[in-house]
Structures are given as structure tokens and as C-alpha cells.
CSV table of C-alpha atoms in Angstrom, one decimal:
chain,number,residue,atom,x,y,z
A,1,GLN,CA,-2.4,-19.1,5.0
A,2,GLU,CA,-1.5,-16.5,2.3
A,3,GLN,CA,1.6,-14.6,3.3
A,4,LEU,CA,4.6,-12.7,2.0
A,5,VAL,CA,7.9,-12.9,3.8
A,6,GLN,CA,10.6,-10.3,3.1
A,7,SER,CA,14.3,-10.4,3.5
A,8,GLY,CA,16.1,-8.7,6.4
A,9,ALA,CA,17.2,-5.2,7.1
A,10,GLU,CA,20.0,-3.7,5.0
A,11,VAL,CA,22.5,-0.9,5.6
A,12,LYS,CA,24.0,0.7,2.5
A,13,LYS,CA,26.2,3.6,1.6
A,14,PRO,CA,25.1,6.4,-0.8
A,15,GLY,CA,25.5,5.3,-4.4
A,16,ALA,CA,25.2,1.6,-3.6
A,17,SER,CA,22.3,-0.6,-4.7
A,18,VAL,CA,20.0,-2.9,-2.7
A,19,ARG,CA,17.8,-5.9,-3.5
A,20,VAL,CA,14.9,-6.8,-1.3
A,21,SER,CA,13.2,-10.1,-1.7
A,22,CYS,CA,9.5,-11.1,-1.1
A,23,GLN,CA,8.6,-14.8,-1.0
A,24,ALA,CA,5.0,-15.7,-1.4
A,25,SER,CA,3.3,-18.8,0.1
A,26,GLY,CA,-0.3,-20.0,0.5
A,27,TYR,CA,-1.5,-19.0,-3.0
A,28,ASN,CA,-0.6,-19.3,-6.6
A,29,PHE,CA,2.3,-16.7,-7.0
A,30,THR,CA,1.7,-16.1,-10.7
A,31,ASP,CA,-2.0,-15.3,-10.3
A,32,PHE,CA,-1.5,-11.9,-8.5
A,33,ASP,CA,0.6,-8.8,-9.2
A,34,VAL,CA,3.2,-7.9,-6.6
A,35,ASN,CA,3.3,-4.2,-5.6
A,36,TRP,CA,6.0,-2.4,-3.7
A,37,VAL,CA,5.3,0.4,-1.3
A,38,ARG,CA,7.8,2.3,0.9
A,39,GLN,CA,7.5,4.4,4.1
A,40,ALA,CA,10.2,6.8,5.2
A,41,PRO,CA,10.6,7.2,8.9
A,42,GLY,CA,7.6,9.0,10.4
A,43,GLN,CA,6.2,9.5,6.9
A,44,GLY,CA,3.3,8.1,4.9
A,45,LEU,CA,3.0,5.3,2.3
A,46,GLU,CA,4.5,5.8,-1.1
A,47,TRP,CA,3.5,3.5,-4.0
A,48,MET,CA,6.5,2.5,-6.1
A,49,GLY,CA,5.1,0.2,-8.7
A,50,TRP,CA,4.1,-3.4,-9.6
A,51,MET,CA,5.2,-6.5,-11.3
A,52,ASN,CA,3.1,-9.2,-12.9
A,53,PRO,CA,4.8,-12.5,-11.9
A,54,LYS,CA,3.5,-14.4,-14.8
A,55,SER,CA,4.7,-12.1,-17.6
A,56,GLY,CA,7.3,-10.1,-15.8
A,57,ASN,CA,5.7,-6.9,-16.9
A,58,THR,CA,6.3,-3.9,-14.7
A,59,VAL,CA,4.9,-0.4,-14.1
A,60,PHE,CA,6.6,2.2,-12.0
A,61,ALA,CA,5.6,5.4,-10.3
A,62,GLN,CA,7.3,8.4,-11.9
A,63,ASN,CA,9.6,9.0,-9.0
A,64,PHE,CA,11.1,5.5,-9.4
A,65,GLN,CA,11.4,5.1,-13.1
A,66,GLY,CA,15.0,4.4,-14.1
A,67,ARG,CA,16.2,3.6,-10.6
A,68,VAL,CA,14.1,0.6,-9.6
A,69,THR,CA,13.7,-2.8,-11.2
A,70,MET,CA,11.3,-5.5,-10.2
A,71,THR,CA,11.9,-9.1,-11.1
A,72,ARG,CA,10.8,-12.5,-10.0
A,73,ASP,CA,11.8,-16.2,-9.7
A,74,THR,CA,8.8,-18.3,-10.3
A,75,SER,CA,10.7,-21.5,-9.2
A,76,THR,CA,10.8,-20.1,-5.7
A,77,ASP,CA,7.7,-17.8,-5.7
A,78,THR,CA,9.9,-14.9,-5.0
A,79,ALA,CA,9.6,-11.3,-6.1
A,80,TYR,CA,12.6,-8.9,-6.0
A,81,MET,CA,12.9,-5.1,-5.9
A,82,GLU,CA,16.2,-3.6,-6.7
A,83,MET,CA,17.1,0.1,-6.3
A,84,ILE,CA,20.3,1.6,-7.6
A,85,ASN,CA,22.2,4.8,-6.8
A,86,LEU,CA,20.8,4.9,-3.3
A,87,ARG,CA,20.5,8.3,-1.5
A,88,SER,CA,19.9,9.1,2.1
A,89,GLU,CA,16.3,10.0,1.2
A,90,ASP,CA,15.8,6.3,0.3
A,91,THR,CA,16.0,5.3,3.9
A,92,ALA,CA,12.7,3.7,4.5
A,93,VAL,CA,10.8,0.5,5.2
A,94,TYR,CA,10.0,-1.2,2.0
A,95,TYR,CA,6.9,-3.4,1.8
A,96,CYS,CA,5.7,-5.8,-0.9
A,97,ALA,CA,2.0,-6.4,-1.2
A,98,ARG,CA,-0.2,-8.7,-3.2
A,99,ALA,CA,-2.6,-6.8,-5.4
A,100,VAL,CA,-6.2,-7.7,-6.1
A,101,LEU,CA,-7.3,-6.4,-9.5
A,102,SER,CA,-10.6,-5.3,-10.9
A,103,VAL,CA,-11.9,-4.8,-14.4
A,104,SER,CA,-12.5,-1.2,-15.4
A,105,GLY,CA,-13.0,0.1,-18.9
A,106,GLY,CA,-12.2,-3.3,-20.2
A,107,LYS,CA,-8.8,-3.6,-18.5
A,108,TYR,CA,-7.4,-4.9,-15.3
A,109,VAL,CA,-6.7,-2.2,-12.7
A,110,ILE,CA,-5.3,-2.1,-9.2
A,111,ASN,CA,-8.0,-2.5,-6.6
A,112,TRP,CA,-6.6,-3.3,-3.1
A,113,PHE,CA,-3.6,-4.8,-1.4
A,114,GLY,CA,-3.4,-7.8,0.9
A,115,PRO,CA,-1.5,-9.6,2.3
A,116,TRP,CA,1.5,-7.3,2.9
A,117,GLY,CA,5.0,-8.4,3.7
A,118,GLN,CA,6.4,-7.6,7.1
A,119,GLY,CA,8.6,-4.8,5.7
A,120,THR,CA,12.3,-4.5,5.1
A,121,LEU,CA,14.2,-1.5,6.5
A,122,VAL,CA,16.8,-0.1,4.1
A,123,ALA,CA,19.0,2.4,5.8
A,124,VAL,CA,21.3,4.6,3.6
A,125,SER,CA,24.1,6.3,5.4
A,126,SER,CA,27.7,7.2,4.9
B,1,GLN,CA,1.1,11.9,-9.3
B,2,SER,CA,0.4,14.0,-6.1
B,3,ALA,CA,-0.6,12.3,-2.9
B,4,LEU,CA,-4.2,12.4,-1.9
B,5,THR,CA,-5.0,14.9,0.8
B,6,GLN,CA,-5.9,13.7,4.3
B,7,PRO,CA,-6.0,15.6,7.6
B,8,ALA,CA,-2.9,15.0,9.6
B,9,SER,CA,-4.8,14.1,12.7
B,10,VAL,CA,-8.4,13.4,13.9
B,11,SER,CA,-9.4,12.7,17.5
B,12,GLY,CA,-12.5,11.5,19.4
B,13,SER,CA,-13.6,10.1,22.6
B,14,ILE,CA,-14.5,6.5,23.3
B,15,GLY,CA,-17.9,5.7,21.8
B,16,GLN,CA,-17.9,8.7,19.5
B,17,SER,CA,-17.9,8.7,15.7
B,18,ILE,CA,-15.1,10.3,13.6
B,19,THR,CA,-14.7,10.8,9.9
B,20,ILE,CA,-11.5,11.0,8.0
B,21,SER,CA,-11.6,12.7,4.6
B,22,CYS,CA,-9.4,11.9,1.6
B,23,THR,CA,-9.4,14.4,-1.3
B,24,GLY,CA,-8.1,13.7,-4.7
B,25,THR,CA,-8.8,14.8,-8.2
B,26,ASN,CA,-10.9,14.0,-11.3
B,27,SER,CA,-8.0,11.7,-12.4
B,28,ASP,CA,-8.2,9.4,-9.4
B,29,ILE,CA,-10.9,9.4,-6.8
B,30,GLY,CA,-13.3,11.3,-9.1
B,31,SER,CA,-12.9,8.8,-11.9
B,32,TYR,CA,-12.9,5.4,-10.2
B,33,ASP,CA,-14.8,3.6,-7.4
B,34,LEU,CA,-11.5,2.0,-6.4
B,35,VAL,CA,-10.8,3.8,-3.1
B,36,SER,CA,-9.3,1.7,-0.3
B,37,TRP,CA,-8.6,2.4,3.4
B,38,TYR,CA,-5.8,0.9,5.4
B,39,ARG,CA,-5.1,0.9,9.2
B,40,GLN,CA,-1.5,0.8,10.3
B,41,TYR,CA,-0.2,0.3,13.8
B,42,PRO,CA,3.4,1.5,14.6
B,43,GLY,CA,6.0,-1.0,13.3
B,44,LYS,CA,3.4,-3.1,11.5
B,45,PRO,CA,2.4,-3.3,7.9
B,46,PRO,CA,-0.9,-1.7,6.8
B,47,LYS,CA,-4.2,-3.7,7.0
B,48,LEU,CA,-7.1,-3.4,4.6
B,49,MET,CA,-10.2,-1.9,6.2
B,50,ILE,CA,-12.3,-0.8,3.3
B,51,TYR,CA,-12.1,-1.4,-0.5
B,52,GLU,CA,-14.1,-0.3,-3.5
B,53,VAL,CA,-15.2,2.8,-1.5
B,54,THR,CA,-17.7,1.1,0.7
B,55,LYS,CA,-16.9,-2.7,1.0
B,56,ARG,CA,-15.6,-4.3,4.1
B,57,PRO,CA,-13.5,-7.4,4.3
B,58,LYS,CA,-15.2,-10.1,6.4
B,59,SER,CA,-12.7,-9.7,9.2
B,60,VAL,CA,-13.3,-6.0,9.6
B,61,SER,CA,-15.8,-4.6,12.2
B,62,ASP,CA,-19.0,-3.0,10.9
B,63,ARG,CA,-18.0,0.1,12.9
B,64,PHE,CA,-15.9,1.0,9.8
B,65,SER,CA,-17.7,2.4,6.8
B,66,GLY,CA,-16.7,4.2,3.7
B,67,SER,CA,-18.3,6.7,1.2
B,68,LYS,CA,-17.4,9.0,-1.6
B,69,SER,CA,-18.7,12.2,-3.1
B,70,GLY,CA,-17.1,13.7,-6.1
B,71,ASN,CA,-13.3,13.8,-5.6
B,72,THR,CA,-13.5,13.1,-1.9
B,73,ALA,CA,-13.7,9.8,-0.1
B,74,SER,CA,-14.4,9.4,3.6
B,75,LEU,CA,-13.9,6.8,6.3
B,76,THR,CA,-16.1,6.8,9.3
B,77,ILE,CA,-15.3,5.0,12.5
B,78,SER,CA,-18.3,4.7,14.8
B,79,GLY,CA,-18.3,3.7,18.4
B,80,LEU,CA,-14.6,4.7,18.7
B,81,GLN,CA,-12.6,2.2,20.8
B,82,SER,CA,-9.0,2.4,22.2
B,83,GLU,CA,-7.7,-0.1,19.6
B,84,ASP,CA,-8.8,2.3,16.8
B,85,GLU,CA,-5.8,4.6,17.8
B,86,ALA,CA,-3.6,4.1,14.7
B,87,ASP,CA,-2.6,5.7,11.4
B,88,PHE,CA,-5.1,5.5,8.5
B,89,TYR,CA,-4.3,5.8,4.8
B,90,CYS,CA,-6.5,6.1,1.8
B,91,SER,CA,-5.5,5.0,-1.6
B,92,SER,CA,-7.1,5.2,-5.1
B,93,TYR,CA,-6.4,3.9,-8.5
B,94,ALA,CA,-5.1,6.8,-10.5
B,95,GLY,CA,-5.2,5.6,-14.1
B,96,SER,CA,-2.5,4.2,-16.4
B,97,SER,CA,-1.9,1.3,-14.1
B,98,THR,CA,-0.9,3.5,-11.2
B,99,LEU,CA,-2.0,4.0,-7.6
B,100,VAL,CA,-1.7,6.9,-5.2
B,101,PHE,CA,-1.9,7.0,-1.4
B,102,GLY,CA,-3.0,9.7,0.9
B,103,GLY,CA,-0.6,11.3,3.3
B,104,GLY,CA,-2.1,9.5,6.3
B,105,THR,CA,-4.2,10.5,9.3
B,106,LYS,CA,-3.3,9.8,12.9
B,107,VAL,CA,-6.4,8.9,14.9
B,108,THR,CA,-6.2,9.6,18.6
B,109,VAL,CA,-8.7,8.2,21.1
B,110,LEU,CA,-9.1,10.7,23.9
């Protein structure tokens, strides 16, 4: 079945960087954008951005521009999210999710997400 | 972008109906019929319950329904059951290839 499997939990110090992986299976990896969403402890979902696995093109939410990169390895059907200069406020569970797109106004736009990865806890603490 | 506005909590008794609102702006909910709703149990990833405002994935019970009026979308759960106790999030396409989530609503079954 279609699924996304993420890498394990990470503990990092402030100022460090982290890379989270998300391996797809059960579908053609390059046919669907991969989005990243994070959830701080006890908080809601925050959309971070997306990457097109075929082209490598990316779009980021304003809060993450300049500090997050999204890449992929099509030989292993794996997407990566790297965040630099970590702060304590970045402590969260990070999810990858496959996006289904729709056409609106002649262009492809984000519709809904599914499946989701199981989540990766990134804890930032000195 | 600012998060969509949802009530922090909604509660109801077994068998009742509840409605969760999700208020956005003319730039997101008001401009696109691309509102989704997700249910999340503690420690689990979200699961899609409604997409394109009113559509339900095949695996989702018809007790869940969605609607939209102007800048506000709503999720109604009818015949409330104990397993409906969870967090619910709305999301909307927000233009310029971006997406925004609501702050989440905790549903309590009394």
C-alpha cells in the first residue's frame, strides 16, 4: 500500500542542523509533491512547504524561508527536509505527507494530503 | 499567512451532532473550494476526513460532512460516537502555492 516512512527521532543542540528523511513506497514517487508539516508539543499543525520530486522545485511558507531546504533522491524514492540554525522553538514532530493536487485557474494547486509519514520528533535542547 | 480560526474545543453527547467552524479570509477559504478536514488521535499522524469542502474519502463514515459559506467552512459530525474524540484540523489552499491550517479543535464526547 502507499506509505511514507520517516527517519527516527533526533536530539539537537541550539544552532545545529537536522535532516529528516521520508521514504515513499507503493506509488510512483515522482508523480506527487511531498509536503512537510510540523507540530510543536501540544500545538496545532503548521505547514512548512513542498517539493516536487520530479523537478526538485520547492515552495516554502514564509516562516521557513532561508532556514529550510527540501531535496530528494529519486533512486531511493526518498525526500529530505533539512533545517539549519535550530532553536528551542523548533522542537516538534515533523511530518511528511503526499499531496494530491487540483487544477485551479489553469495551474496545479494543493488539494489534500495523504498518506502521511509516521512523524519524526526533533528535540532541540542545550 | 495567518492560521485559520477554529474553536479550541467542542463537545457533545453520544448520538448528538456537533459542528466545527473554520474561518479564513478572502485569500484562502473565500477564494477556493479546496478546504480539507483532518482527524488526529494523540501520537498519530492526521487522517483526511473531508476534501474539496464536501467530499468524503471512501473509507470515511457518512456521519462526517462538510460545507462552506463565504470565508467560513464547517465540519459536522452526526451521531457522535466515542471514537470521534480527537483533534480536528481544517486546511485551505491559500494561493501562491501555499497552504494554511486551522489551529485545531479538540472534540470531547461526553
